[in-house]
mmCIF file of C-alpha atoms in Angstrom:
data_model
loop_
_atom_site.group_PDB
_atom_site.id
_atom_site.type_symbol
_atom_site.label_atom_id
_atom_site.label_comp_id
_atom_site.label_asym_id
_atom_site.label_seq_id
_atom_site.Cartn_x
_atom_site.Cartn_y
_atom_site.Cartn_z
ATOM 1 C CA MET A 924 -28.632 44.151 -31.947
ATOM 2 C CA GLY A 925 -31.182 43.909 -28.652
ATOM 3 C CA PHE A 926 -30.680 41.517 -25.814
ATOM 4 C CA ASP A 927 -33.143 39.665 -23.668
ATOM 5 C CA GLN A 928 -35.014 41.812 -21.050
ATOM 6 C CA SER A 929 -36.331 38.612 -19.443
ATOM 7 C CA PHE A 930 -32.933 37.873 -17.253
ATOM 8 C CA LEU A 931 -33.106 41.667 -16.155
ATOM 9 C CA ASP A 932 -36.765 41.046 -15.083
ATOM 10 C CA GLY A 933 -35.773 38.103 -13.193
ATOM 11 C CA VAL A 934 -33.260 40.034 -11.322
ATOM 12 C CA ALA A 935 -35.567 42.855 -10.509
ATOM 13 C CA SER A 936 -38.251 40.437 -9.176
ATOM 14 C CA SER A 937 -39.070 39.328 -5.633
ATOM 15 C CA SER A 938 -37.359 36.133 -6.201
ATOM 16 C CA PRO A 939 -33.850 36.052 -4.455
ATOM 17 C CA THR A 940 -32.327 34.216 -7.652
ATOM 18 C CA PRO A 941 -31.099 35.162 -10.038
ATOM 19 C CA GLY A 942 -29.232 37.659 -7.491
ATOM 20 C CA GLY A 943 -25.937 39.472 -7.243
ATOM 21 C CA GLY A 944 -23.931 35.946 -7.635
ATOM 22 C CA SER A 945 -25.412 35.466 -10.812
ATOM 23 C CA ALA A 946 -25.277 39.126 -12.032
ATOM 24 C CA SER A 947 -21.563 39.241 -11.177
ATOM 25 C CA ALA A 948 -20.825 35.893 -13.430
ATOM 26 C CA LEU A 949 -22.791 37.742 -16.439
ATOM 27 C CA VAL A 950 -20.707 40.891 -16.122
ATOM 28 C CA GLY A 951 -17.543 38.690 -16.122
ATOM 29 C CA SER A 952 -18.778 36.895 -19.151
ATOM 30 C CA LEU A 953 -19.519 40.385 -20.608
ATOM 31 C CA ALA A 954 -15.681 41.559 -20.064
ATOM 32 C CA ALA A 955 -14.775 38.180 -21.732
ATOM 33 C CA GLY A 956 -16.930 39.215 -24.644
ATOM 34 C CA LEU A 957 -15.452 42.662 -25.046
ATOM 35 C CA THR A 958 -11.914 41.255 -24.929
ATOM 36 C CA SER A 959 -12.694 38.606 -27.695
ATOM 37 C CA MET A 960 -14.150 41.640 -29.462
ATOM 38 C CA VAL A 961 -10.930 43.498 -29.587
ATOM 39 C CA CYS A 962 -9.060 40.315 -30.824
ATOM 40 C CA ASN A 963 -11.528 40.121 -33.505
ATOM 41 C CA LEU A 964 -11.176 43.378 -34.604
ATOM 42 C CA THR A 965 -7.419 43.233 -34.654
ATOM 43 C CA ILE A 966 -6.459 39.715 -36.142
ATOM 44 C CA GLY A 967 -5.894 39.611 -39.718
ATOM 45 C CA LYS A 968 -5.343 43.507 -40.130
ATOM 46 C CA LYS A 969 -2.232 43.996 -42.239
ATOM 47 C CA LYS A 970 -0.820 46.680 -39.668
ATOM 48 C CA TYR A 971 -1.128 44.031 -36.781
ATOM 49 C CA GLN A 972 0.147 40.951 -38.413
ATOM 50 C CA GLU A 973 2.936 40.643 -35.660
ATOM 51 C CA VAL A 974 0.443 40.349 -33.011
ATOM 52 C CA SER A 975 -2.244 38.236 -34.683
ATOM 53 C CA GLU A 976 -0.924 34.965 -33.683
ATOM 54 C CA GLU A 977 -0.795 36.069 -29.844
ATOM 55 C CA LEU A 978 -4.144 37.664 -30.159
ATOM 56 C CA THR A 979 -5.640 34.412 -31.823
ATOM 57 C CA LYS A 980 -4.531 32.408 -28.681
ATOM 58 C CA VAL A 981 -6.167 35.154 -26.282
ATOM 59 C CA LEU A 982 -9.232 35.056 -28.457
ATOM 60 C CA GLY A 983 -9.294 31.295 -27.798
ATOM 61 C CA GLU A 984 -9.060 31.670 -24.203
ATOM 62 C CA SER A 985 -11.323 34.629 -23.798
ATOM 63 C CA GLU A 986 -14.154 32.624 -25.353
ATOM 64 C CA GLU A 987 -13.608 29.913 -23.346
ATOM 65 C CA LEU A 988 -14.109 32.003 -20.419
ATOM 66 C CA ARG A 989 -17.064 33.710 -21.780
ATOM 67 C CA GLN A 990 -18.643 30.408 -21.983
ATOM 68 C CA ARG A 991 -17.549 29.220 -18.586
ATOM 69 C CA LEU A 992 -18.703 32.607 -17.178
ATOM 70 C CA ALA A 993 -22.117 32.288 -18.859
ATOM 71 C CA ARG A 994 -22.562 28.902 -17.295
ATOM 72 C CA LEU A 995 -21.884 30.058 -13.912
ATOM 73 C CA VAL A 996 -24.756 32.566 -14.160
ATOM 74 C CA ASP A 997 -27.025 29.811 -13.597
ATOM 75 C CA ASP A 998 -24.800 27.488 -11.546
ATOM 76 C CA ASP A 999 -24.897 30.388 -8.823
ATOM 77 C CA SER A 1000 -28.984 30.321 -8.640
ATOM 78 C CA GLN A 1001 -28.865 26.638 -8.510
ATOM 79 C CA ALA A 1002 -26.360 26.416 -5.443
ATOM 80 C CA PHE A 1003 -28.363 29.031 -3.939
ATOM 81 C CA ASP A 1004 -31.403 26.991 -4.273
ATOM 82 C CA GLU A 1005 -29.587 24.082 -2.806
ATOM 83 C CA VAL A 1006 -28.813 26.118 0.480
ATOM 84 C CA MET A 1007 -32.639 27.213 0.529
ATOM 85 C CA LYS A 1008 -33.774 23.460 0.288
ATOM 86 C CA ALA A 1009 -31.207 22.552 3.132
ATOM 87 C CA TYR A 1010 -32.553 25.399 5.279
ATOM 88 C CA ARG A 1011 -36.260 23.715 4.917
ATOM 89 C CA LEU A 1012 -35.457 20.365 6.217
ATOM 90 C CA PRO A 1013 -37.033 19.079 9.218
ATOM 91 C CA LYS A 1014 -35.620 20.008 12.815
ATOM 92 C CA GLU A 1015 -37.632 18.399 15.235
ATOM 93 C CA SER A 1016 -35.601 15.520 16.681
ATOM 94 C CA PRO A 1017 -31.963 16.051 17.685
ATOM 95 C CA GLU A 1018 -31.172 13.410 14.674
ATOM 96 C CA GLU A 1019 -33.129 15.526 12.137
ATOM 97 C CA LYS A 1020 -31.342 18.803 13.528
ATOM 98 C CA GLU A 1021 -27.890 17.119 13.026
ATOM 99 C CA VAL A 1022 -28.814 16.262 9.284
ATOM 100 C CA ARG A 1023 -30.029 19.542 8.763
ATOM 101 C CA SER A 1024 -27.307 21.259 10.049
ATOM 102 C CA HIS A 1025 -24.620 19.118 8.288
ATOM 103 C CA ARG A 1026 -26.763 19.448 4.887
ATOM 104 C CA ILE A 1027 -26.665 23.368 5.321
ATOM 105 C CA GLU A 1028 -22.776 23.208 5.941
ATOM 106 C CA GLN A 1029 -22.240 21.012 2.766
ATOM 107 C CA ALA A 1030 -24.668 23.117 0.549
ATOM 108 C CA THR A 1031 -23.163 26.379 1.686
ATOM 109 C CA LYS A 1032 -19.543 25.149 1.070
ATOM 110 C CA GLY A 1033 -20.991 24.436 -2.501
ATOM 111 C CA ALA A 1034 -22.599 27.836 -2.799
ATOM 112 C CA THR A 1035 -18.995 29.232 -1.959
ATOM 113 C CA GLN A 1036 -17.244 27.477 -4.797
ATOM 114 C CA VAL A 1037 -19.450 29.132 -7.571
ATOM 115 C CA PRO A 1038 -18.489 32.931 -6.887
ATOM 116 C CA LEU A 1039 -15.106 31.943 -6.107
ATOM 117 C CA GLU A 1040 -14.767 30.439 -9.548
ATOM 118 C CA VAL A 1041 -16.145 33.586 -10.687
ATOM 119 C CA MET A 1042 -13.627 35.341 -9.200
ATOM 120 C CA GLU A 1043 -10.740 33.386 -10.513
ATOM 121 C CA LYS A 1044 -12.085 33.366 -14.173
ATOM 122 C CA ALA A 1045 -13.056 37.204 -14.057
ATOM 123 C CA LEU A 1046 -9.164 37.803 -12.793
ATOM 124 C CA ARG A 1047 -7.840 35.817 -15.832
ATOM 125 C CA VAL A 1048 -10.084 37.937 -18.051
ATOM 126 C CA LEU A 1049 -8.567 41.075 -16.522
ATOM 127 C CA GLU A 1050 -5.286 39.823 -17.477
ATOM 128 C CA LEU A 1051 -6.486 39.128 -20.929
ATOM 129 C CA SER A 1052 -7.930 42.512 -21.092
ATOM 130 C CA GLN A 1053 -4.446 44.182 -20.351
ATOM 131 C CA VAL A 1054 -2.935 42.346 -23.277
ATOM 132 C CA VAL A 1055 -5.421 43.606 -25.682
ATOM 133 C CA ALA A 1056 -5.187 46.883 -24.239
ATOM 134 C CA GLU A 1057 -1.522 46.691 -25.110
ATOM 135 C CA LYS A 1058 -1.492 44.905 -28.254
ATOM 136 C CA GLY A 1059 -5.077 45.201 -29.939
ATOM 137 C CA THR A 1060 -6.037 47.856 -32.504
ATOM 138 C CA PRO A 1061 -6.062 51.471 -30.742
ATOM 139 C CA ASN A 1062 -9.775 52.072 -32.295
ATOM 140 C CA SER A 1063 -10.866 49.696 -29.710
ATOM 141 C CA ILE A 1064 -8.770 51.044 -26.626
ATOM 142 C CA SER A 1065 -12.054 52.111 -24.903
ATOM 143 C CA ASP A 1066 -13.516 48.445 -25.268
ATOM 144 C CA ALA A 1067 -10.354 46.893 -23.717
ATOM 145 C CA GLY A 1068 -10.798 49.441 -20.691
ATOM 146 C CA VAL A 1069 -14.444 48.588 -20.372
ATOM 147 C CA ALA A 1070 -13.433 44.929 -20.202
ATOM 148 C CA ALA A 1071 -10.922 45.512 -17.567
ATOM 149 C CA VAL A 1072 -13.537 47.519 -15.454
ATOM 150 C CA LEU A 1073 -16.244 45.088 -15.944
ATOM 151 C CA ALA A 1074 -13.676 42.147 -14.951
ATOM 152 C CA TRP A 1075 -12.776 43.812 -12.030
ATOM 153 C CA SER A 1076 -16.605 44.433 -10.747
ATOM 154 C CA ALA A 1077 -17.084 40.648 -11.443
ATOM 155 C CA VAL A 1078 -14.290 39.922 -9.061
ATOM 156 C CA GLU A 1079 -15.619 42.412 -6.370
ATOM 157 C CA GLY A 1080 -19.258 41.420 -6.979
ATOM 158 C CA ALA A 1081 -18.538 37.491 -6.845
ATOM 159 C CA ASN A 1082 -16.214 38.376 -3.624
ATOM 160 C CA LEU A 1083 -19.272 39.683 -1.504
ATOM 161 C CA ASN A 1084 -21.128 36.644 -2.456
ATOM 162 C CA VAL A 1085 -18.022 34.473 -1.191
ATOM 163 C CA GLU A 1086 -18.252 36.363 1.905
ATOM 164 C CA ILE A 1087 -21.791 36.282 2.847
ATOM 165 C CA ASN A 1088 -21.504 32.345 2.425
ATOM 166 C CA LEU A 1089 -18.360 32.151 4.488
ATOM 167 C CA SER A 1090 -20.373 34.067 7.291
ATOM 168 C CA SER A 1091 -22.538 31.291 8.103
ATOM 169 C CA LEU A 1092 -20.049 28.444 8.150
ATOM 170 C CA LYS A 1093 -18.695 26.572 10.964
ATOM 171 C CA ASP A 1094 -15.635 25.098 9.327
ATOM 172 C CA GLU A 1095 -12.879 27.585 10.518
ATOM 173 C CA THR A 1096 -10.075 26.038 8.325
ATOM 174 C CA PHE A 1097 -12.231 26.063 5.062
ATOM 175 C CA VAL A 1098 -13.182 29.558 5.893
ATOM 176 C CA LYS A 1099 -9.619 30.647 6.488
ATOM 177 C CA GLY A 1100 -8.322 29.030 3.140
ATOM 178 C CA ILE A 1101 -11.008 30.762 1.062
ATOM 179 C CA ARG A 1102 -10.478 33.956 2.499
ATOM 180 C CA THR A 1103 -6.627 33.904 1.961
ATOM 181 C CA LYS A 1104 -7.242 33.093 -1.891
ATOM 182 C CA CYS A 1105 -9.775 35.773 -2.106
ATOM 183 C CA GLU A 1106 -7.504 38.537 -0.680
ATOM 184 C CA GLY A 1107 -4.605 37.536 -3.137
ATOM 185 C CA ILE A 1108 -7.228 37.613 -6.071
ATOM 186 C CA LYS A 1109 -8.615 41.090 -4.946
ATOM 187 C CA SER A 1110 -5.282 42.456 -4.614
ATOM 188 C CA ARG A 1111 -3.975 41.498 -7.930
ATOM 189 C CA ALA A 1112 -7.097 42.484 -9.838
ATOM 190 C CA GLN A 1113 -6.814 45.999 -8.159
ATOM 191 C CA MET A 1114 -3.617 46.496 -9.066
ATOM 192 C CA LEU A 1115 -4.331 45.135 -12.879
ATOM 193 C CA LEU A 1116 -7.271 47.353 -13.014
ATOM 194 C CA ASN A 1117 -5.137 50.480 -12.278
ATOM 195 C CA GLU A 1118 -2.382 49.596 -14.715
ATOM 196 C CA VAL A 1119 -4.665 48.962 -17.542
ATOM 197 C CA LEU A 1120 -6.678 52.179 -16.845
ATOM 198 C CA LEU A 1121 -3.527 54.004 -16.814
ATOM 199 C CA LEU A 1122 -2.612 52.627 -20.231
ATOM 200 C CA VAL A 1123 -5.972 53.189 -21.782
ATOM 201 C CA LYS A 1124 -6.060 56.709 -20.703
ATOM 202 C CA SER A 1125 -2.813 57.204 -22.189
ATOM 203 C CA LYS A 1126 -3.828 55.795 -25.462
ATOM 204 C CA ILE A 1127 -7.331 58.037 -25.580
ATOM 205 C CA MET B 957 -33.784 31.552 -15.011
ATOM 206 C CA GLY B 958 -31.293 31.705 -18.071
ATOM 207 C CA PHE B 959 -30.389 34.671 -20.445
ATOM 208 C CA ASP B 960 -30.240 35.182 -23.780
ATOM 209 C CA GLN B 961 -26.562 34.312 -25.230
ATOM 210 C CA SER B 962 -27.230 36.383 -28.521
ATOM 211 C CA PHE B 963 -26.291 39.678 -27.030
ATOM 212 C CA LEU B 964 -23.020 38.164 -25.438
ATOM 213 C CA ASP B 965 -22.286 36.768 -28.960
ATOM 214 C CA GLY B 966 -22.944 39.809 -30.578
ATOM 215 C CA VAL B 967 -20.347 41.885 -28.121
ATOM 216 C CA ALA B 968 -17.839 39.095 -28.882
ATOM 217 C CA SER B 969 -18.080 39.111 -32.730
ATOM 218 C CA SER B 970 -15.862 41.201 -34.989
ATOM 219 C CA SER B 971 -18.678 43.920 -35.183
ATOM 220 C CA PRO B 972 -17.725 47.042 -33.158
ATOM 221 C CA THR B 973 -21.213 47.086 -31.976
ATOM 222 C CA PRO B 974 -22.639 46.258 -29.522
ATOM 223 C CA GLY B 975 -19.357 47.281 -27.713
ATOM 224 C CA GLY B 976 -17.945 48.854 -24.353
ATOM 225 C CA GLY B 977 -20.608 51.801 -24.227
ATOM 226 C CA SER B 978 -23.614 49.225 -24.733
ATOM 227 C CA ALA B 979 -22.051 46.786 -22.163
ATOM 228 C CA SER B 980 -21.659 49.663 -19.701
ATOM 229 C CA ALA B 981 -25.223 50.500 -19.904
ATOM 230 C CA LEU B 982 -26.324 46.855 -19.559
ATOM 231 C CA VAL B 983 -24.304 46.474 -16.492
ATOM 232 C CA GLY B 984 -25.969 49.925 -15.182
ATOM 233 C CA SER B 985 -29.474 48.259 -15.851
ATOM 234 C CA LEU B 986 -28.275 45.178 -14.189
ATOM 235 C CA ALA B 987 -27.617 47.231 -11.069
ATOM 236 C CA ALA B 988 -30.723 48.932 -11.011
ATOM 237 C CA GLY B 989 -32.568 45.544 -11.260
ATOM 238 C CA LEU B 990 -30.442 44.249 -8.055
ATOM 239 C CA THR B 991 -31.467 47.342 -6.427
ATOM 240 C CA SER B 992 -35.125 46.681 -7.160
ATOM 241 C CA MET B 993 -34.611 43.062 -6.122
ATOM 242 C CA VAL B 994 -33.650 44.246 -2.735
ATOM 243 C CA CYS B 995 -36.729 46.560 -2.272
ATOM 244 C CA ASN B 996 -38.948 43.573 -3.390
ATOM 245 C CA LEU B 997 -37.394 41.313 -0.742
ATOM 246 C CA THR B 998 -38.031 43.909 1.857
ATOM 247 C CA ILE B 999 -41.507 45.828 0.997
ATOM 248 C CA GLY B 1000 -44.407 44.154 2.694
ATOM 249 C CA LYS B 1001 -42.516 42.185 5.699
ATOM 250 C CA LYS B 1002 -43.774 43.011 8.710
ATOM 251 C CA LYS B 1003 -40.186 43.606 10.224
ATOM 252 C CA TYR B 1004 -39.723 46.445 7.723
ATOM 253 C CA GLN B 1005 -42.929 48.105 7.888
ATOM 254 C CA GLU B 1006 -41.489 51.371 8.919
ATOM 255 C CA VAL B 1007 -39.256 51.588 5.762
ATOM 256 C CA SER B 1008 -41.787 50.163 3.051
ATOM 257 C CA GLU B 1009 -42.903 53.373 2.108
ATOM 258 C CA GLU B 1010 -39.725 54.802 1.378
ATOM 259 C CA LEU B 1011 -38.258 51.366 -0.398
ATOM 260 C CA THR B 1012 -41.494 51.407 -2.387
ATOM 261 C CA LYS B 1013 -40.408 55.025 -4.009
ATOM 262 C CA VAL B 1014 -37.035 53.828 -4.435
ATOM 263 C CA LEU B 1015 -38.214 50.561 -6.359
ATOM 264 C CA GLY B 1016 -40.448 52.984 -8.657
ATOM 265 C CA GLU B 1017 -37.173 54.878 -9.570
ATOM 266 C CA SER B 1018 -34.888 52.026 -9.755
ATOM 267 C CA GLU B 1019 -37.297 50.464 -12.189
ATOM 268 C CA GLU B 1020 -37.498 53.784 -14.199
ATOM 269 C CA LEU B 1021 -33.524 53.707 -14.245
ATOM 270 C CA ARG B 1022 -33.562 49.879 -15.049
ATOM 271 C CA GLN B 1023 -35.697 50.405 -18.067
ATOM 272 C CA ARG B 1024 -34.129 53.756 -19.326
ATOM 273 C CA LEU B 1025 -30.441 52.154 -19.125
ATOM 274 C CA ALA B 1026 -31.711 49.474 -20.900
ATOM 275 C CA ARG B 1027 -32.865 51.430 -23.892
ATOM 276 C CA LEU B 1028 -29.443 53.133 -23.549
ATOM 277 C CA VAL B 1029 -27.726 49.723 -24.670
ATOM 278 C CA ASP B 1030 -29.263 50.078 -28.103
ATOM 279 C CA ASP B 1031 -28.988 54.037 -28.176
ATOM 280 C CA ASP B 1032 -25.431 53.533 -27.879
ATOM 281 C CA SER B 1033 -24.619 51.140 -30.725
ATOM 282 C CA GLN B 1034 -27.029 53.414 -32.938
ATOM 283 C CA ALA B 1035 -25.287 56.618 -32.042
ATOM 284 C CA PHE B 1036 -21.709 54.988 -33.046
ATOM 285 C CA ASP B 1037 -23.254 53.775 -36.393
ATOM 286 C CA GLU B 1038 -24.322 57.335 -37.122
ATOM 287 C CA VAL B 1039 -20.462 58.422 -36.587
ATOM 288 C CA MET B 1040 -19.367 55.713 -38.842
ATOM 289 C CA LYS B 1041 -21.646 56.831 -41.465
ATOM 290 C CA ALA B 1042 -20.609 60.320 -41.384
ATOM 291 C CA TYR B 1043 -16.757 58.959 -41.616
ATOM 292 C CA ARG B 1044 -18.035 57.258 -44.846
ATOM 293 C CA LEU B 1045 -19.209 60.717 -46.489
ATOM 294 C CA PRO B 1046 -17.340 61.657 -49.726
ATOM 295 C CA LYS B 1047 -14.527 63.860 -49.385
ATOM 296 C CA GLU B 1048 -13.253 64.799 -52.913
ATOM 297 C CA SER B 1049 -14.250 68.442 -53.179
ATOM 298 C CA PRO B 1050 -13.371 71.144 -50.279
ATOM 299 C CA GLU B 1051 -17.275 71.526 -50.187
ATOM 300 C CA GLU B 1052 -17.870 67.503 -49.507
ATOM 301 C CA LYS B 1053 -14.607 67.795 -47.055
ATOM 302 C CA GLU B 1054 -16.504 70.653 -45.082
ATOM 303 C CA VAL B 1055 -19.861 68.710 -44.946
ATOM 304 C CA ARG B 1056 -18.518 65.613 -44.236
ATOM 305 C CA SER B 1057 -16.096 67.111 -41.038
ATOM 306 C CA HIS B 1058 -19.329 69.068 -39.882
ATOM 307 C CA ARG B 1059 -21.292 65.816 -39.888
ATOM 308 C CA ILE B 1060 -18.568 63.935 -38.136
ATOM 309 C CA GLU B 1061 -18.392 66.547 -35.308
ATOM 310 C CA GLN B 1062 -22.362 66.522 -34.813
ATOM 311 C CA ALA B 1063 -22.592 62.780 -34.966
ATOM 312 C CA THR B 1064 -19.481 62.358 -32.534
ATOM 313 C CA LYS B 1065 -21.404 64.989 -30.159
ATOM 314 C CA GLY B 1066 -24.198 63.017 -30.118
ATOM 315 C CA ALA B 1067 -22.221 59.773 -29.634
ATOM 316 C CA THR B 1068 -20.829 61.623 -26.477
ATOM 317 C CA GLN B 1069 -24.208 62.126 -25.013
ATOM 318 C CA VAL B 1070 -25.443 58.691 -24.553
ATOM 319 C CA PRO B 1071 -22.671 57.317 -22.411
ATOM 320 C CA LEU B 1072 -22.655 60.678 -20.514
ATOM 321 C CA GLU B 1073 -26.268 60.063 -19.730
ATOM 322 C CA VAL B 1074 -25.416 56.228 -18.636
ATOM 323 C CA MET B 1075 -22.928 57.920 -16.275
ATOM 324 C CA GLU B 1076 -25.779 60.361 -14.897
ATOM 325 C CA LYS B 1077 -28.139 57.346 -14.561
ATOM 326 C CA ALA B 1078 -25.794 54.700 -13.257
ATOM 327 C CA LEU B 1079 -24.606 57.473 -10.290
ATOM 328 C CA ARG B 1080 -28.456 57.613 -9.254
ATOM 329 C CA VAL B 1081 -28.357 53.956 -9.168
ATOM 330 C CA LEU B 1082 -25.388 53.829 -6.917
ATOM 331 C CA GLU B 1083 -27.019 56.370 -4.646
ATOM 332 C CA LEU B 1084 -30.260 54.158 -4.413
ATOM 333 C CA SER B 1085 -28.121 50.998 -3.688
ATOM 334 C CA GLN B 1086 -26.481 52.933 -0.730
ATOM 335 C CA VAL B 1087 -30.399 53.271 0.425
ATOM 336 C CA VAL B 1088 -31.052 49.617 -0.007
ATOM 337 C CA ALA B 1089 -27.927 48.650 1.654
ATOM 338 C CA GLU B 1090 -28.766 50.768 4.724
ATOM 339 C CA LYS B 1091 -32.611 49.998 5.016
ATOM 340 C CA GLY B 1092 -33.218 46.684 2.861
ATOM 341 C CA THR B 1093 -33.550 43.090 4.250
ATOM 342 C CA PRO B 1094 -29.724 42.195 5.740
ATOM 343 C CA ASN B 1095 -30.601 38.698 3.947
ATOM 344 C CA SER B 1096 -29.800 40.721 0.638
ATOM 345 C CA ILE B 1097 -26.877 42.600 1.806
ATOM 346 C CA SER B 1098 -24.719 41.254 -0.589
ATOM 347 C CA ASP B 1099 -26.998 42.298 -3.637
ATOM 348 C CA ALA B 1100 -26.934 45.722 -2.486
ATOM 349 C CA GLY B 1101 -23.162 45.451 -2.518
ATOM 350 C CA VAL B 1102 -23.067 43.907 -5.891
ATOM 351 C CA ALA B 1103 -25.778 46.657 -7.138
ATOM 352 C CA ALA B 1104 -23.104 49.320 -5.943
ATOM 353 C CA VAL B 1105 -20.196 47.922 -7.637
ATOM 354 C CA LEU B 1106 -21.844 47.420 -10.950
ATOM 355 C CA ALA B 1107 -23.346 50.829 -10.867
ATOM 356 C CA TRP B 1108 -19.821 52.246 -10.093
ATOM 357 C CA SER B 1109 -18.318 50.219 -13.219
ATOM 358 C CA ALA B 1110 -20.984 51.337 -15.471
ATOM 359 C CA VAL B 1111 -20.043 54.880 -14.609
ATOM 360 C CA GLU B 1112 -16.363 54.385 -15.190
ATOM 361 C CA GLY B 1113 -16.985 52.138 -18.205
ATOM 362 C CA ALA B 1114 -19.224 54.890 -19.868
ATOM 363 C CA ASN B 1115 -16.764 57.523 -18.955
ATOM 364 C CA LEU B 1116 -14.163 55.929 -21.433
ATOM 365 C CA ASN B 1117 -16.666 55.987 -23.940
ATOM 366 C CA VAL B 1118 -17.297 59.776 -23.275
ATOM 367 C CA GLU B 1119 -13.458 60.152 -23.328
ATOM 368 C CA ILE B 1120 -12.947 58.551 -26.628
ATOM 369 C CA ASN B 1121 -15.521 60.653 -28.457
ATOM 370 C CA LEU B 1122 -14.152 63.875 -26.847
ATOM 371 C CA SER B 1123 -10.736 62.933 -28.184
ATOM 372 C CA SER B 1124 -11.833 63.492 -31.862
ATOM 373 C CA LEU B 1125 -13.930 66.497 -31.214
ATOM 374 C CA LYS B 1126 -12.796 70.083 -32.318
ATOM 375 C CA ASP B 1127 -15.419 72.355 -30.238
ATOM 376 C CA GLU B 1128 -13.097 72.883 -27.222
ATOM 377 C CA THR B 1129 -15.995 74.589 -24.985
ATOM 378 C CA PHE B 1130 -18.209 71.586 -25.534
ATOM 379 C CA VAL B 1131 -15.188 69.266 -24.535
ATOM 380 C CA LYS B 1132 -14.428 71.050 -21.404
ATOM 381 C CA GLY B 1133 -18.139 71.461 -20.269
ATOM 382 C CA ILE B 1134 -18.496 67.667 -20.541
ATOM 383 C CA ARG B 1135 -15.403 66.793 -18.944
ATOM 384 C CA THR B 1136 -16.094 68.926 -15.842
ATOM 385 C CA LYS B 1137 -19.497 67.054 -15.552
ATOM 386 C CA CYS B 1138 -17.732 63.946 -15.944
ATOM 387 C CA GLU B 1139 -15.008 64.617 -13.190
ATOM 388 C CA GLY B 1140 -18.018 65.254 -10.653
ATOM 389 C CA ILE B 1141 -19.843 62.128 -11.546
ATOM 390 C CA LYS B 1142 -16.721 60.078 -11.223
ATOM 391 C CA SER B 1143 -15.428 61.516 -7.970
ATOM 392 C CA ARG B 1144 -19.109 61.213 -6.480
ATOM 393 C CA ALA B 1145 -19.286 57.623 -7.618
ATOM 394 C CA GLN B 1146 -15.961 56.725 -6.196
ATOM 395 C CA MET B 1147 -17.014 58.236 -2.695
ATOM 396 C CA LEU B 1148 -20.289 56.365 -2.785
ATOM 397 C CA LEU B 1149 -18.734 53.089 -3.594
ATOM 398 C CA ASN B 1150 -16.439 53.406 -1.049
ATOM 399 C CA GLU B 1151 -19.060 54.211 1.426
ATOM 400 C CA VAL B 1152 -21.618 51.565 0.242
ATOM 401 C CA LEU B 1153 -18.771 48.761 0.602
ATOM 402 C CA LEU B 1154 -17.739 49.794 3.961
ATOM 403 C CA LEU B 1155 -21.386 49.409 5.148
ATOM 404 C CA VAL B 1156 -21.948 46.141 3.158
ATOM 405 C CA LYS B 1157 -19.024 44.442 4.777
ATOM 406 C CA SER B 1158 -19.848 45.894 8.301
ATOM 407 C CA LYS B 1159 -23.216 43.939 7.850
ATOM 408 C CA ILE B 1160 -22.202 40.431 6.262
#
């Protein structure tokens, strides 16, 4: 099973999109895919009948998260392009300056929401990876661990993209609110990663 | 710029390949791609003339790493399939048992080398991400940070795949040697990640 090199080529190119925000969303989607795989390798096996119902629910949710995070790959690039468009608006007259400044602020707020959603969704993937590490087939225990590691890195990577957008915003109330949310997500993600890695290493 | 969903579908499916090993290699390749992007956005700009020569060298190396890690995505799946093939060998007679056991040991050693190389290559990507975080355009500082985060997670994810293979090997000298290498790579990766994230956050 090969994969499409053109996305990787696009990342490496001198175009700023797709960049770190899109890459973080893609890695979150990969983590969700690994979580789904552990479910698929467990559900329906006689030995795991007791957990099949629960893992079927997990699978439904991890597949939704995988699709959503895959869409956020493109959303992030589009939101960045909107910011660039706002920066290119004319800035001769005071009126033009005001319109431009307002549009930059609005576009940057929009560009903050995408990586924030990546953080929220990737945190949920991390929670699901803990369930599959506990209850999935032990044959796939390393896959559950990789799912957790990748979900954590999607949270951290997306957070850097939230932060760089916040750094150019004027609306301090907005900035404070988002930053508080991010701190909560990051500390929960760090705790979960530590827990899942301990569990995975004890089962290997 | 979209990307090929079929690889993600393959990860999520009930086939054990591509799994966590391939996903870790892909994430390492993505990290290399982001490192290349920061080079490409810096080289040739007047303001960064002083670092253009150094970043051109970094770019050459990060592009080689990106290609190599992309190949390791498929190599990992193939190495896993070889192990599965060995497990399916007949085990009726004592001779068959011995041949099978030997082939499993050999194939598992082979399957250990792939994620070990992913760890080595991803560690090098992490080193290069530090150079671009220091010397690349500050407009791309979050991309340099995401490159570091993803390279670290490729090291950690691949390490879980090394470990699960080591756990079924009989050759204790081999196991000890690989484990010592892994510990060195992991502790250096953790140190580098902390350093790069500190630097990135100070520049955002």
